[in-house]
């Protein structure tokens, strides 16, 4: 299913973040599209957490369509990671664009969050 | 809130003696349940006396034609006692002229004689509902004003802790500036002299903005300075500050930091990076070097981290620029970012001759680029200039 996380339509498509989900084995793959910043970060977090069911043993954020993430966005990724750790669920992100990859690298977030090239690699890594 | 919330006092103003027993009889259920309390006055003068004496009257129900002071005159006087009291007028059936006058003088509604008590109950309930909403609106407005006042205080506090007396030595000088995007920001810079004659400099960016970020920024700044004064190695400073910030950080806030120690004698800069944009060095010919990525994670998110450290030499005429992503990610009307390329372009034609000049050039370029576009992030820049030998 697809859902809009914020009502930022007046700013145009580039300023929104939308998510859609699919399941692969026990993993919930959340495709994330647009940008995550201070204006929509906590809505994004709520939308993601609302999608996670007790059956999901792993959660993967697919960032292929994510154009930008601000520090407020990184913070909610951290909150999601902490929440999943508490629920003993695995967590990874995948398919980062060059810019988003750079943001994760410079901030050092790639040292504490598993980053994979694509959803397939993330799913098989989390199944092991 | 007290139970005053669902108890309302209504002042009935009418010179006809049978109105009081009639209302008490027909409204007895609402009176017994405690929702309504009725008090009575015979004319406008008496009504005003009661309003002045009893501060808890919520609503006035008044006849128009009365001796001494009529209802229309009373309507004009009520707001002077309390602008938040609502009035309902009782008029003769079909007396549109008086009804219009009453409405124009601020009556909330009207009922007609002979009184239909079912309709009167509806009218009273509707008036009280409006009153409740009005009071809630007033309360939230007051709250907003007090929050805005607090933000103004927080903004002043935050600006006041950033040092503004910039060192101007014979062989180096420092300049810095922070422009917050909202009332309170999450960026900061700092510089201080260390015991061995070297200088500690820092720039930092707390995740998110607003009050929580500002509080996190305050404690980050205090911890960094406190730790830096006791330790020689920048990376050891970040190791310690990271662990201190990590404790009790349930909100998962974090701060990216560059902390460097500069030796004015020989131009050696030793720096550590905690997840921050790499520093830029502008040379005296206008070219510039972006220092390489050395690793290092934002502070406050994971315990027991080991931070990297590197060393670089500033040549005479070099300017070190520490900045936050508010500079490189400043947007223009076309939603383009200022970016590293434009940043480095600033100095190509005009290499800076002092830290102040370099700093102002950065802000001027960002302002010119962004134009009227609303600033979405704090913009902070700290510059250190190594003077030419002997100049």
PDB file of C-alpha atoms in Angstrom, chain B residues 82-314:
ATOM      1  CA  UNK B  82     -16.027  42.004  31.295  1.00  0.00           C
ATOM      2  CA  UNK B  83     -15.608  41.661  27.520  1.00  0.00           C
ATOM      3  CA  UNK B  84     -15.958  37.889  27.772  1.00  0.00           C
ATOM      4  CA  UNK B  85     -19.552  37.866  29.042  1.00  0.00           C
ATOM      5  CA  UNK B  86     -22.113  36.889  26.408  1.00  0.00           C
ATOM      6  CA  UNK B  87     -25.556  38.521  26.272  1.00  0.00           C
ATOM      7  CA  UNK B  88     -28.893  37.325  24.951  1.00  0.00           C
ATOM      8  CA  UNK B  89     -31.712  39.839  24.573  1.00  0.00           C
ATOM      9  CA  UNK B  90     -35.436  39.257  25.206  1.00  0.00           C
ATOM     10  CA  UNK B  91     -37.544  41.307  22.816  1.00  0.00           C
ATOM     11  CA  UNK B  92     -41.189  41.662  21.878  1.00  0.00           C
ATOM     12  CA  UNK B  93     -42.192  39.405  19.017  1.00  0.00           C
ATOM     13  CA  UNK B  94     -41.531  41.098  15.672  1.00  0.00           C
ATOM     14  CA  UNK B  95     -39.712  44.098  17.134  1.00  0.00           C
ATOM     15  CA  UNK B  96     -37.001  43.956  14.459  1.00  0.00           C
ATOM     16  CA  UNK B  97     -35.759  47.471  15.046  1.00  0.00           C
ATOM     17  CA  UNK B  98     -34.759  46.791  18.666  1.00  0.00           C
ATOM     18  CA  UNK B  99     -33.453  43.325  17.779  1.00  0.00           C
ATOM     19  CA  UNK B 100     -31.165  44.830  15.116  1.00  0.00           C
ATOM     20  CA  UNK B 101     -29.952  47.505  17.531  1.00  0.00           C
ATOM     21  CA  UNK B 102     -29.234  44.839  20.163  1.00  0.00           C
ATOM     22  CA  UNK B 103     -27.304  42.667  17.711  1.00  0.00           C
ATOM     23  CA  UNK B 104     -25.311  45.662  16.510  1.00  0.00           C
ATOM     24  CA  UNK B 105     -24.428  46.441  20.110  1.00  0.00           C
ATOM     25  CA  UNK B 106     -22.914  43.021  20.556  1.00  0.00           C
ATOM     26  CA  UNK B 107     -25.761  40.749  21.698  1.00  0.00           C
ATOM     27  CA  UNK B 108     -24.922  37.133  20.928  1.00  0.00           C
ATOM     28  CA  UNK B 109     -28.543  36.144  20.199  1.00  0.00           C
ATOM     29  CA  UNK B 110     -32.153  37.037  21.014  1.00  0.00           C
ATOM     30  CA  UNK B 111     -35.351  35.304  22.141  1.00  0.00           C
ATOM     31  CA  UNK B 112     -38.892  36.679  21.888  1.00  0.00           C
ATOM     32  CA  UNK B 113     -41.773  37.096  24.306  1.00  0.00           C
ATOM     33  CA  UNK B 114     -43.808  35.212  25.278  1.00  0.00           C
ATOM     34  CA  UNK B 115     -40.855  32.996  26.273  1.00  0.00           C
ATOM     35  CA  UNK B 116     -40.696  29.558  24.652  1.00  0.00           C
ATOM     36  CA  UNK B 117     -38.657  27.705  27.289  1.00  0.00           C
ATOM     37  CA  UNK B 118     -37.555  24.936  24.949  1.00  0.00           C
ATOM     38  CA  UNK B 119     -36.137  27.566  22.622  1.00  0.00           C
ATOM     39  CA  UNK B 120     -34.626  29.473  25.560  1.00  0.00           C
ATOM     40  CA  UNK B 121     -32.795  26.318  26.714  1.00  0.00           C
ATOM     41  CA  UNK B 122     -31.374  25.818  23.214  1.00  0.00           C
ATOM     42  CA  UNK B 123     -30.311  29.443  23.055  1.00  0.00           C
ATOM     43  CA  UNK B 124     -28.615  29.294  26.460  1.00  0.00           C
ATOM     44  CA  UNK B 125     -26.792  26.074  25.533  1.00  0.00           C
ATOM     45  CA  UNK B 126     -25.662  27.508  22.234  1.00  0.00           C
ATOM     46  CA  UNK B 127     -24.409  30.662  23.936  1.00  0.00           C
ATOM     47  CA  UNK B 128     -22.523  28.666  26.572  1.00  0.00           C
ATOM     48  CA  UNK B 129     -20.988  26.420  23.911  1.00  0.00           C
ATOM     49  CA  UNK B 130     -19.709  29.483  22.129  1.00  0.00           C
ATOM     50  CA  UNK B 131     -18.393  30.841  25.433  1.00  0.00           C
ATOM     51  CA  UNK B 132     -16.476  27.610  26.158  1.00  0.00           C
ATOM     52  CA  UNK B 133     -14.857  27.658  22.739  1.00  0.00           C
ATOM     53  CA  UNK B 134     -14.035  31.318  23.084  1.00  0.00           C
ATOM     54  CA  UNK B 135     -12.355  30.706  26.439  1.00  0.00           C
ATOM     55  CA  UNK B 136     -10.359  27.796  25.034  1.00  0.00           C
ATOM     56  CA  UNK B 137      -9.220  29.977  22.156  1.00  0.00           C
ATOM     57  CA  UNK B 138      -8.149  32.677  24.607  1.00  0.00           C
ATOM     58  CA  UNK B 139      -6.283  30.149  26.736  1.00  0.00           C
ATOM     59  CA  UNK B 140      -4.375  28.715  23.781  1.00  0.00           C
ATOM     60  CA  UNK B 141      -3.551  32.210  22.568  1.00  0.00           C
ATOM     61  CA  UNK B 142      -2.105  33.041  25.984  1.00  0.00           C
ATOM     62  CA  UNK B 143      -0.125  29.819  25.930  1.00  0.00           C
ATOM     63  CA  UNK B 144       1.251  30.645  22.497  1.00  0.00           C
ATOM     64  CA  UNK B 145       2.292  34.098  23.628  1.00  0.00           C
ATOM     65  CA  UNK B 146       4.101  32.677  26.632  1.00  0.00           C
ATOM     66  CA  UNK B 147       5.873  30.072  24.474  1.00  0.00           C
ATOM     67  CA  UNK B 148       6.945  32.802  22.070  1.00  0.00           C
ATOM     68  CA  UNK B 149       8.307  34.794  24.979  1.00  0.00           C
ATOM     69  CA  UNK B 150      10.252  31.761  26.169  1.00  0.00           C
ATOM     70  CA  UNK B 151      11.667  31.249  22.676  1.00  0.00           C
ATOM     71  CA  UNK B 152      12.833  34.846  22.601  1.00  0.00           C
ATOM     72  CA  UNK B 153      14.584  34.335  25.936  1.00  0.00           C
ATOM     73  CA  UNK B 154      16.105  31.045  24.719  1.00  0.00           C
ATOM     74  CA  UNK B 155      17.316  32.754  21.555  1.00  0.00           C
ATOM     75  CA  UNK B 156      19.005  35.495  23.558  1.00  0.00           C
ATOM     76  CA  UNK B 157      20.601  32.981  25.907  1.00  0.00           C
ATOM     77  CA  UNK B 158      21.858  30.958  23.005  1.00  0.00           C
ATOM     78  CA  UNK B 159      23.320  33.916  21.169  1.00  0.00           C
ATOM     79  CA  UNK B 160      24.890  35.191  24.372  1.00  0.00           C
ATOM     80  CA  UNK B 161      26.849  32.002  25.056  1.00  0.00           C
ATOM     81  CA  UNK B 162      28.522  32.120  21.639  1.00  0.00           C
ATOM     82  CA  UNK B 163      31.797  34.041  21.997  1.00  0.00           C
ATOM     83  CA  UNK B 164      31.971  37.292  20.036  1.00  0.00           C
ATOM     84  CA  UNK B 165      35.326  38.687  21.166  1.00  0.00           C
ATOM     85  CA  UNK B 166      37.432  37.297  18.379  1.00  0.00           C
ATOM     86  CA  UNK B 167      41.169  36.788  18.947  1.00  0.00           C
ATOM     87  CA  UNK B 168      43.383  38.972  16.766  1.00  0.00           C
ATOM     88  CA  UNK B 169      46.977  37.926  17.210  1.00  0.00           C
ATOM     89  CA  UNK B 170      50.016  38.939  15.150  1.00  0.00           C
ATOM     90  CA  UNK B 171      50.166  35.530  13.475  1.00  0.00           C
ATOM     91  CA  UNK B 172      46.501  34.487  13.304  1.00  0.00           C
ATOM     92  CA  UNK B 173      42.927  35.731  13.697  1.00  0.00           C
ATOM     93  CA  UNK B 174      39.510  34.078  14.109  1.00  0.00           C
ATOM     94  CA  UNK B 175      36.011  35.155  13.097  1.00  0.00           C
ATOM     95  CA  UNK B 176      32.685  33.346  13.403  1.00  0.00           C
ATOM     96  CA  UNK B 177      28.984  33.871  12.870  1.00  0.00           C
ATOM     97  CA  UNK B 178      25.782  31.892  13.407  1.00  0.00           C
ATOM     98  CA  UNK B 179      22.439  32.779  11.813  1.00  0.00           C
ATOM     99  CA  UNK B 180      19.655  30.645  13.301  1.00  0.00           C
ATOM    100  CA  UNK B 181      16.839  29.563  10.963  1.00  0.00           C
ATOM    101  CA  UNK B 182      14.143  29.626  13.645  1.00  0.00           C
ATOM    102  CA  UNK B 183      13.963  31.368  16.990  1.00  0.00           C
ATOM    103  CA  UNK B 184      16.344  28.853  18.487  1.00  0.00           C
ATOM    104  CA  UNK B 185      18.875  26.923  16.521  1.00  0.00           C
ATOM    105  CA  UNK B 186      21.007  23.838  16.913  1.00  0.00           C
ATOM    106  CA  UNK B 187      24.333  25.081  15.532  1.00  0.00           C
ATOM    107  CA  UNK B 188      27.203  26.465  17.545  1.00  0.00           C
ATOM    108  CA  UNK B 189      30.838  27.424  17.279  1.00  0.00           C
ATOM    109  CA  UNK B 190      33.476  27.943  19.924  1.00  0.00           C
ATOM    110  CA  UNK B 191      37.112  28.914  20.375  1.00  0.00           C
ATOM    111  CA  UNK B 192      39.289  29.128  23.442  1.00  0.00           C
ATOM    112  CA  UNK B 193      42.945  29.392  24.386  1.00  0.00           C
ATOM    113  CA  UNK B 194      44.500  26.229  25.805  1.00  0.00           C
ATOM    114  CA  UNK B 195      47.189  26.182  28.499  1.00  0.00           C
ATOM    115  CA  UNK B 196      50.049  25.317  26.131  1.00  0.00           C
ATOM    116  CA  UNK B 197      49.406  28.434  24.021  1.00  0.00           C
ATOM    117  CA  UNK B 198      47.461  26.554  21.368  1.00  0.00           C
ATOM    118  CA  UNK B 199      43.882  27.400  20.448  1.00  0.00           C
ATOM    119  CA  UNK B 200      40.897  25.065  20.516  1.00  0.00           C
ATOM    120  CA  UNK B 201      38.238  25.683  17.837  1.00  0.00           C
ATOM    121  CA  UNK B 202      34.967  23.891  17.252  1.00  0.00           C
ATOM    122  CA  UNK B 203      31.906  23.915  15.048  1.00  0.00           C
ATOM    123  CA  UNK B 204      28.836  21.781  15.645  1.00  0.00           C
ATOM    124  CA  UNK B 205      25.379  21.041  14.304  1.00  0.00           C
ATOM    125  CA  UNK B 206      22.700  19.417  16.473  1.00  0.00           C
ATOM    126  CA  UNK B 207      20.129  17.257  14.679  1.00  0.00           C
ATOM    127  CA  UNK B 208      16.836  19.056  14.204  1.00  0.00           C
ATOM    128  CA  UNK B 209      15.968  22.559  15.401  1.00  0.00           C
ATOM    129  CA  UNK B 210      13.749  24.139  18.023  1.00  0.00           C
ATOM    130  CA  UNK B 211      13.881  23.959  21.801  1.00  0.00           C
ATOM    131  CA  UNK B 212      15.053  20.325  22.339  1.00  0.00           C
ATOM    132  CA  UNK B 213      17.891  20.852  19.867  1.00  0.00           C
ATOM    133  CA  UNK B 214      18.811  24.107  21.590  1.00  0.00           C
ATOM    134  CA  UNK B 215      19.023  22.405  25.007  1.00  0.00           C
ATOM    135  CA  UNK B 216      21.142  19.616  23.523  1.00  0.00           C
ATOM    136  CA  UNK B 217      23.331  22.257  21.896  1.00  0.00           C
ATOM    137  CA  UNK B 218      23.844  24.029  25.230  1.00  0.00           C
ATOM    138  CA  UNK B 219      24.988  20.857  26.977  1.00  0.00           C
ATOM    139  CA  UNK B 220      27.145  19.782  24.010  1.00  0.00           C
ATOM    140  CA  UNK B 221      28.935  23.090  24.042  1.00  0.00           C
ATOM    141  CA  UNK B 222      29.572  23.002  27.802  1.00  0.00           C
ATOM    142  CA  UNK B 223      30.790  19.403  27.716  1.00  0.00           C
ATOM    143  CA  UNK B 224      33.067  20.045  24.742  1.00  0.00           C
ATOM    144  CA  UNK B 225      34.737  23.089  26.254  1.00  0.00           C
ATOM    145  CA  UNK B 226      35.038  21.469  29.681  1.00  0.00           C
ATOM    146  CA  UNK B 227      36.610  18.328  28.234  1.00  0.00           C
ATOM    147  CA  UNK B 228      38.865  20.168  25.772  1.00  0.00           C
ATOM    148  CA  UNK B 229      40.545  22.211  28.468  1.00  0.00           C
ATOM    149  CA  UNK B 230      41.805  19.035  30.174  1.00  0.00           C
ATOM    150  CA  UNK B 231      42.870  16.974  27.141  1.00  0.00           C
ATOM    151  CA  UNK B 232      45.546  17.607  24.496  1.00  0.00           C
ATOM    152  CA  UNK B 233      44.344  15.307  21.722  1.00  0.00           C
ATOM    153  CA  UNK B 234      41.194  16.394  19.841  1.00  0.00           C
ATOM    154  CA  UNK B 235      40.090  12.809  19.180  1.00  0.00           C
ATOM    155  CA  UNK B 236      40.263  11.975  22.896  1.00  0.00           C
ATOM    156  CA  UNK B 237      38.034  14.985  23.542  1.00  0.00           C
ATOM    157  CA  UNK B 238      35.406  13.649  21.153  1.00  0.00           C
ATOM    158  CA  UNK B 239      35.713  10.121  22.633  1.00  0.00           C
ATOM    159  CA  UNK B 240      34.792  11.533  26.044  1.00  0.00           C
ATOM    160  CA  UNK B 241      32.113  14.017  24.944  1.00  0.00           C
ATOM    161  CA  UNK B 242      30.437  11.282  22.891  1.00  0.00           C
ATOM    162  CA  UNK B 243      30.087   9.006  25.915  1.00  0.00           C
ATOM    163  CA  UNK B 244      28.817  11.866  28.084  1.00  0.00           C
ATOM    164  CA  UNK B 245      26.181  12.812  25.516  1.00  0.00           C
ATOM    165  CA  UNK B 246      25.192   9.191  24.916  1.00  0.00           C
ATOM    166  CA  UNK B 247      24.111   8.691  28.541  1.00  0.00           C
ATOM    167  CA  UNK B 248      20.356   9.308  29.009  1.00  0.00           C
ATOM    168  CA  UNK B 249      19.904  10.383  25.398  1.00  0.00           C
ATOM    169  CA  UNK B 250      16.474   8.794  24.933  1.00  0.00           C
ATOM    170  CA  UNK B 251      15.424  11.474  22.481  1.00  0.00           C
ATOM    171  CA  UNK B 252      18.153  10.192  20.127  1.00  0.00           C
ATOM    172  CA  UNK B 253      19.410  13.693  19.429  1.00  0.00           C
ATOM    173  CA  UNK B 254      22.950  13.884  18.130  1.00  0.00           C
ATOM    174  CA  UNK B 255      25.518  16.473  17.237  1.00  0.00           C
ATOM    175  CA  UNK B 256      28.089  16.522  14.453  1.00  0.00           C
ATOM    176  CA  UNK B 257      31.322  18.236  15.488  1.00  0.00           C
ATOM    177  CA  UNK B 258      34.701  19.247  14.249  1.00  0.00           C
ATOM    178  CA  UNK B 259      37.080  19.926  17.068  1.00  0.00           C
ATOM    179  CA  UNK B 260      40.564  21.150  16.185  1.00  0.00           C
ATOM    180  CA  UNK B 261      43.604  22.414  18.024  1.00  0.00           C
ATOM    181  CA  UNK B 262      45.646  25.073  16.241  1.00  0.00           C
ATOM    182  CA  UNK B 263      49.215  25.950  17.018  1.00  0.00           C
ATOM    183  CA  UNK B 264      49.814  29.616  16.112  1.00  0.00           C
ATOM    184  CA  UNK B 265      53.610  29.152  16.250  1.00  0.00           C
ATOM    185  CA  UNK B 266      53.940  26.755  13.326  1.00  0.00           C
ATOM    186  CA  UNK B 267      50.461  26.681  11.729  1.00  0.00           C
ATOM    187  CA  UNK B 268      49.858  23.016  12.595  1.00  0.00           C
ATOM    188  CA  UNK B 269      46.197  22.077  12.881  1.00  0.00           C
ATOM    189  CA  UNK B 270      45.243  18.800  14.560  1.00  0.00           C
ATOM    190  CA  UNK B 271      41.592  17.949  14.120  1.00  0.00           C
ATOM    191  CA  UNK B 272      39.061  15.265  14.842  1.00  0.00           C
ATOM    192  CA  UNK B 273      35.736  14.783  13.111  1.00  0.00           C
ATOM    193  CA  UNK B 274      32.485  13.543  14.624  1.00  0.00           C
ATOM    194  CA  UNK B 275      30.264  13.099  11.574  1.00  0.00           C
ATOM    195  CA  UNK B 276      30.651  16.686  10.342  1.00  0.00           C
ATOM    196  CA  UNK B 277      31.285  18.197   6.902  1.00  0.00           C
ATOM    197  CA  UNK B 278      35.044  18.233   6.261  1.00  0.00           C
ATOM    198  CA  UNK B 279      36.870  21.575   6.729  1.00  0.00           C
ATOM    199  CA  UNK B 280      37.928  23.710   3.787  1.00  0.00           C
ATOM    200  CA  UNK B 281      41.300  25.429   3.482  1.00  0.00           C
ATOM    201  CA  UNK B 282      41.489  28.468   1.192  1.00  0.00           C
ATOM    202  CA  UNK B 283      44.968  29.345  -0.044  1.00  0.00           C
ATOM    203  CA  UNK B 284      46.413  32.787  -0.689  1.00  0.00           C
ATOM    204  CA  UNK B 285      46.025  32.314  -4.472  1.00  0.00           C
ATOM    205  CA  UNK B 286      42.257  31.739  -4.134  1.00  0.00           C
ATOM    206  CA  UNK B 287      42.394  27.994  -4.691  1.00  0.00           C
ATOM    207  CA  UNK B 288      41.032  25.775  -1.944  1.00  0.00           C
ATOM    208  CA  UNK B 289      41.390  22.267  -0.575  1.00  0.00           C
ATOM    209  CA  UNK B 290      38.579  20.270   0.960  1.00  0.00           C
ATOM    210  CA  UNK B 291      40.161  18.151   3.685  1.00  0.00           C
ATOM    211  CA  UNK B 292      39.669  14.413   3.122  1.00  0.00           C
ATOM    212  CA  UNK B 293      37.005  12.351   4.849  1.00  0.00           C
ATOM    213  CA  UNK B 294      38.613  10.740   7.890  1.00  0.00           C
ATOM    214  CA  UNK B 295      35.616   8.832   9.328  1.00  0.00           C
ATOM    215  CA  UNK B 296      34.114   9.573  12.715  1.00  0.00           C
ATOM    216  CA  UNK B 297      30.497   9.327  13.749  1.00  0.00           C
ATOM    217  CA  UNK B 298      28.050  11.948  15.026  1.00  0.00           C
ATOM    218  CA  UNK B 299      28.218  12.307  18.824  1.00  0.00           C
ATOM    219  CA  UNK B 300      25.562  10.923  21.147  1.00  0.00           C
ATOM    220  CA  UNK B 301      24.289   7.931  19.165  1.00  0.00           C
ATOM    221  CA  UNK B 302      26.630   5.062  20.035  1.00  0.00           C
ATOM    222  CA  UNK B 303      28.845   4.451  23.091  1.00  0.00           C
ATOM    223  CA  UNK B 304      32.582   3.700  23.296  1.00  0.00           C
ATOM    224  CA  UNK B 305      33.452   5.027  19.868  1.00  0.00           C
ATOM    225  CA  UNK B 306      37.025   5.810  18.836  1.00  0.00           C
ATOM    226  CA  UNK B 307      37.314   9.026  16.889  1.00  0.00           C
ATOM    227  CA  UNK B 308      39.818   9.655  14.087  1.00  0.00           C
ATOM    228  CA  UNK B 309      42.410  12.382  14.076  1.00  0.00           C
ATOM    229  CA  UNK B 310      44.430  14.060  11.370  1.00  0.00           C
ATOM    230  CA  UNK B 311      46.931  16.871  11.007  1.00  0.00           C
ATOM    231  CA  UNK B 312      47.321  19.562   8.378  1.00  0.00           C
ATOM    232  CA  UNK B 313      49.654  22.539   8.076  1.00  0.00           C
ATOM    233  CA  UNK B 314      48.292  25.991   7.381  1.00  0.00           C
TER     234      UNK B 314
END
